Tab-separated table of C-alpha atoms in Angstrom:
chain	number	residue	atom	x	y	z
A	189	GLN	CA	10.184	5.423	9.895
A	190	LEU	CA	7.983	2.403	10.508
A	191	VAL	CA	9.551	-0.768	11.931
A	192	GLN	CA	7.528	-3.961	11.766
A	193	SER	CA	7.761	-7.166	13.769
A	194	ALA	CA	9.484	-10.321	12.596
A	195	ASP	CA	8.140	-12.842	10.111
A	196	GLU	CA	5.531	-15.318	11.367
A	197	MET	CA	4.409	-18.857	10.567
A	198	ARG	CA	0.919	-20.070	11.466
A	199	ARG	CA	-1.374	-23.049	10.966
A	200	PRO	CA	-4.751	-22.752	9.220
A	201	GLY	CA	-7.357	-21.498	11.667
A	202	ASP	CA	-4.809	-19.634	13.796
A	203	SER	CA	-4.542	-15.883	14.366
A	204	VAL	CA	-1.522	-13.649	13.818
A	205	GLN	CA	-0.652	-10.238	15.190
A	206	VAL	CA	1.822	-7.933	13.470
A	207	SER	CA	3.184	-4.804	15.112
A	208	CYS	CA	4.437	-1.542	13.614
A	209	GLN	CA	6.432	0.924	15.706
A	210	THR	CA	6.766	4.487	14.537
A	211	SER	CA	9.311	7.214	15.034
A	212	ASN	CA	10.199	10.631	13.703
A	213	TYR	CA	6.688	11.911	13.079
A	214	SER	CA	3.689	13.056	15.061
A	215	PHE	CA	2.120	9.684	15.637
A	216	ALA	CA	-0.877	10.957	17.588
A	217	HIS	CA	-1.893	13.183	14.687
A	218	SER	CA	-1.778	10.480	12.067
A	219	GLY	CA	-3.564	7.383	10.966
A	220	MET	CA	-2.184	4.006	10.019
A	221	SER	CA	-3.264	1.769	7.183
A	222	TRP	CA	-2.431	-1.893	6.743
A	223	LEU	CA	-1.922	-3.545	3.374
A	224	ARG	CA	-0.655	-6.838	2.068
A	225	LEU	CA	1.078	-8.213	-1.035
A	226	ALA	CA	-0.091	-11.740	-1.740
A	227	PRO	CA	1.305	-14.078	-4.397
A	228	GLY	CA	-0.828	-13.854	-7.505
A	229	ARG	CA	-3.216	-11.309	-5.949
A	230	GLY	CA	-1.140	-8.136	-5.861
A	231	LEU	CA	-1.613	-5.422	-3.275
A	232	GLU	CA	-4.714	-5.263	-1.050
A	233	TRP	CA	-5.752	-2.642	1.503
A	234	LEU	CA	-6.918	-4.204	4.752
A	235	GLY	CA	-7.968	-1.292	6.904
A	236	TRP	CA	-7.140	1.969	8.729
A	237	ILE	CA	-6.991	3.192	12.285
A	238	SER	CA	-6.740	6.662	13.769
A	239	ALA	CA	-3.808	6.954	16.163
A	240	TYR	CA	-5.623	9.723	18.047
A	241	HIS	CA	-8.964	8.141	18.952
A	242	GLY	CA	-8.674	4.576	17.692
A	243	HIS	CA	-11.480	4.809	15.161
A	244	THR	CA	-11.219	2.135	12.489
A	245	LYS	CA	-12.347	1.438	8.956
A	246	TYR	CA	-11.933	-2.026	7.479
A	247	ALA	CA	-12.097	-3.350	3.933
A	248	ARG	CA	-15.302	-5.308	3.531
A	249	LYS	CA	-13.417	-8.474	2.649
A	250	PHE	CA	-11.606	-8.558	5.999
A	251	GLN	CA	-13.961	-6.826	8.434
A	252	SER	CA	-15.199	-10.047	10.055
A	253	ARG	CA	-11.724	-11.210	11.090
A	254	ILE	CA	-9.389	-8.211	11.351
A	255	GLU	CA	-8.696	-6.011	14.349
A	256	LEU	CA	-6.509	-2.909	14.327
A	257	THR	CA	-5.352	-1.354	17.570
A	258	ILE	CA	-3.013	1.402	18.725
A	259	ASP	CA	-0.779	1.823	21.764
A	260	LYS	CA	-0.145	5.556	21.982
A	261	SER	CA	2.358	5.196	24.814
A	262	THR	CA	4.738	3.200	22.612
A	263	LYS	CA	3.647	4.698	19.260
A	264	THR	CA	2.883	1.228	18.004
A	265	GLY	CA	0.112	-0.073	15.794
A	266	TYR	CA	-1.102	-3.664	15.747
A	267	MET	CA	-2.891	-5.727	13.125
A	268	LYS	CA	-4.526	-8.997	14.164
A	269	LEU	CA	-5.947	-11.312	11.526
A	270	SER	CA	-7.938	-14.366	12.597
A	271	SER	CA	-9.193	-17.590	11.013
A	272	LEU	CA	-6.155	-17.775	8.791
A	273	THR	CA	-6.077	-19.839	5.607
A	274	SER	CA	-3.318	-20.441	3.086
A	275	ALA	CA	-4.774	-17.540	1.078
A	276	ASP	CA	-3.571	-15.226	3.854
A	277	THR	CA	0.066	-16.066	3.113
A	278	ALA	CA	1.439	-12.658	2.181
A	279	LEU	CA	3.793	-9.810	2.975
A	280	TYR	CA	1.970	-7.454	5.345
A	281	PHE	CA	2.738	-3.727	5.496
A	282	CYS	CA	1.826	-0.874	7.769
A	283	ALA	CA	1.849	2.625	6.336
A	284	ARG	CA	1.331	6.173	7.540
A	285	ASP	CA	-2.055	7.563	6.662
A	286	LYS	CA	-4.142	10.641	7.463
A	287	LEU	CA	-5.762	11.239	10.828
A	288	ILE	CA	-9.161	12.051	9.366
A	289	GLY	CA	-9.479	8.818	7.434
A	290	PRO	CA	-8.183	6.674	4.593
A	291	GLY	CA	-8.440	7.689	0.985
A	292	VAL	CA	-7.942	11.422	1.581
A	293	GLU	CA	-4.405	11.088	0.272
A	294	PRO	CA	-2.178	8.086	-0.468
A	295	VAL	CA	-0.248	6.425	2.323
A	296	ASP	CA	3.160	7.997	2.105
A	297	VAL	CA	5.550	6.105	4.400
A	298	TRP	CA	5.602	2.321	4.518
A	299	GLY	CA	7.055	-0.259	6.864
A	300	GLN	CA	9.515	-2.840	5.616
A	301	GLY	CA	6.960	-5.651	5.623
A	302	THR	CA	6.293	-8.751	7.716
A	303	ARG	CA	5.975	-12.078	5.952
A	304	VAL	CA	3.151	-14.259	7.262
A	305	THR	CA	3.120	-17.859	6.087
A	306	VAL	CA	0.081	-20.041	6.711
A	307	SER	CA	0.669	-23.736	6.215
A	308	SER	CA	-0.322	-27.024	7.772
B	212	SER	CA	-15.940	-2.716	-7.736
B	213	TYR	CA	-13.586	-0.424	-9.612
B	214	VAL	CA	-10.965	-2.148	-11.779
B	215	LEU	CA	-7.495	-0.829	-12.652
B	216	THR	CA	-5.575	-2.451	-15.509
B	217	GLN	CA	-1.779	-2.483	-15.830
B	218	SER	CA	0.553	-4.224	-18.258
B	219	PRO	CA	2.455	-6.962	-16.427
B	220	SER	CA	5.958	-6.028	-17.492
B	221	LEU	CA	8.134	-3.446	-19.195
B	222	SER	CA	11.814	-3.625	-20.121
B	223	VAL	CA	13.802	-0.485	-20.773
B	224	ALA	CA	17.454	0.332	-21.384
B	225	PRO	CA	19.322	2.665	-19.051
B	226	GLY	CA	18.835	6.281	-20.002
B	227	GLU	CA	15.670	5.605	-21.963
B	228	THR	CA	12.107	6.541	-20.999
B	229	ALA	CA	9.620	4.184	-19.384
B	230	ARG	CA	5.899	4.856	-19.647
B	231	LEU	CA	3.647	2.860	-17.337
B	232	THR	CA	-0.075	2.906	-18.004
B	233	CYS	CA	-2.941	2.381	-15.582
B	234	GLY	CA	-6.337	1.994	-17.219
B	235	GLY	CA	-9.683	2.556	-15.560
B	236	ASP	CA	-13.148	3.831	-16.389
B	237	ASN	CA	-13.070	7.635	-16.128
B	238	ILE	CA	-9.819	7.386	-14.180
B	239	GLY	CA	-9.067	10.958	-15.191
B	240	THR	CA	-11.622	12.082	-12.600
B	241	LYS	CA	-9.927	10.202	-9.779
B	242	GLY	CA	-6.810	10.769	-7.714
B	243	VAL	CA	-4.313	8.187	-8.946
B	244	HIS	CA	-1.228	7.311	-6.926
B	245	TRP	CA	1.800	5.132	-7.735
B	246	VAL	CA	3.947	3.073	-5.384
B	247	GLN	CA	7.216	1.229	-6.162
B	248	LEU	CA	8.005	-2.102	-4.533
B	249	ARG	CA	11.490	-3.586	-4.496
B	250	PRO	CA	12.459	-6.872	-2.789
B	251	GLY	CA	13.701	-6.428	0.741
B	252	GLN	CA	12.872	-2.714	0.850
B	253	ALA	CA	10.004	-0.673	2.166
B	254	PRO	CA	7.657	0.384	-0.640
B	255	VAL	CA	8.046	3.957	-1.855
B	256	LEU	CA	5.301	6.325	-2.957
B	257	VAL	CA	6.646	7.799	-6.196
B	258	MET	CA	3.665	9.857	-7.376
B	259	SER	CA	0.548	11.207	-5.801
B	260	SER	CA	-2.580	12.385	-7.579
B	261	ALA	CA	-2.510	15.469	-9.778
B	262	GLY	CA	1.149	14.866	-10.521
B	263	ASP	CA	2.402	15.651	-7.028
B	264	ARG	CA	5.853	14.172	-6.422
B	265	PRO	CA	6.565	13.208	-2.818
B	266	SER	CA	9.630	14.640	-1.187
B	267	GLY	CA	12.814	12.942	-2.432
B	268	ILE	CA	11.361	11.709	-5.710
B	269	PRO	CA	13.377	13.127	-8.649
B	270	ALA	CA	11.838	15.380	-11.267
B	271	ARG	CA	12.506	12.810	-13.985
B	272	ILE	CA	9.467	10.931	-12.630
B	273	SER	CA	6.171	12.499	-13.658
B	274	GLY	CA	2.500	11.659	-13.803
B	275	SER	CA	-0.266	12.507	-16.225
B	276	HIS	CA	-3.670	11.234	-17.224
B	277	SER	CA	-6.286	11.119	-19.922
B	278	LYS	CA	-9.965	10.237	-19.565
B	279	ASN	CA	-9.412	6.502	-19.105
B	280	ALA	CA	-5.695	6.139	-18.378
B	281	ALA	CA	-3.124	7.383	-15.907
B	282	ILE	CA	0.516	7.388	-16.980
B	283	LEU	CA	3.686	7.302	-14.914
B	284	THR	CA	6.705	8.461	-16.934
B	285	ILE	CA	10.247	7.721	-15.816
B	286	SER	CA	12.827	9.575	-17.884
B	287	GLY	CA	16.517	8.698	-17.932
B	288	VAL	CA	15.854	5.285	-16.409
B	289	GLU	CA	18.398	4.088	-13.846
B	290	ALA	CA	19.027	0.712	-12.225
B	291	GLY	CA	17.292	1.922	-9.073
B	292	ASP	CA	14.059	2.327	-11.015
B	293	GLU	CA	13.664	-1.427	-11.265
B	294	GLY	CA	10.744	-2.835	-9.330
B	295	ASP	CA	7.022	-3.434	-9.325
B	296	TYR	CA	4.867	-0.357	-9.762
B	297	PHE	CA	1.259	-0.349	-8.559
B	298	CYS	CA	-1.256	2.338	-9.407
B	299	HIS	CA	-4.097	2.839	-6.925
B	300	VAL	CA	-7.159	4.958	-6.263
B	301	TRP	CA	-9.703	5.326	-3.488
B	302	ASP	CA	-12.948	3.635	-4.519
B	303	TYR	CA	-15.692	5.710	-2.885
B	304	SER	CA	-18.399	3.187	-3.756
B	305	GLU	CA	-16.580	0.394	-1.877
B	306	ASP	CA	-14.864	2.707	0.633
B	307	GLU	CA	-11.441	1.181	0.133
B	308	PHE	CA	-8.220	1.482	-1.851
B	309	VAL	CA	-8.147	-0.380	-5.157
B	310	PHE	CA	-4.839	-1.397	-6.726
B	311	GLY	CA	-3.839	-2.321	-10.237
B	312	SER	CA	-2.147	-5.664	-10.767
B	313	GLY	CA	1.251	-4.024	-11.063
B	314	THR	CA	3.885	-3.524	-13.769
B	315	ARG	CA	7.336	-5.043	-13.323
B	316	VAL	CA	9.972	-2.690	-14.703
B	317	THR	CA	13.250	-4.307	-15.736
B	318	VAL	CA	16.273	-2.185	-16.597
B	319	LEU	CA	18.281	-3.987	-19.265
């Protein structure tokens, strides 16, 4: 099970951090991907992080302003997105992925989603 | 980048069969996965590549593919099958997941 943090509202230019706490699976032997569902743009994959060593892989579109981190002590993943614009208004998801990297298999367990609204 | 094409919507009566198509160049050579999104719920992976059903997904949901299309078949459609279905593949040239635009399934 993946439990995400509450919905957020931000101004353009701000940053937002979303958390995702895991339970009931071997967190340290997994990876975590982050995705979003944006109005009119469908689903997008943002990036992946290894829960074991913290290695990351980001989608090219977001790599200049996204940071994924892991807190192994609390089994929690974090996604920080900076320089927000209205185009970043979306429902953000974390999902369980493979330890060795994204794309090996599909993400198979998803969080419930965190709505991020960017508006002036 | 790789493009996946899905029909925007599909309506089906309870008990009938829904066939969702995901088009892509030589998609038959790729691992195609399907995820269901319903409002207020966590998304659910309903089919993995090569027709592998995740644990808990009923046998009435199946996957197949031809050279340029992947198909998700839902037999004996139920109200709980309503939702938006997104096909996706890993694009090795871009090193990221690519998603179709989604098909909204409505159970009449």
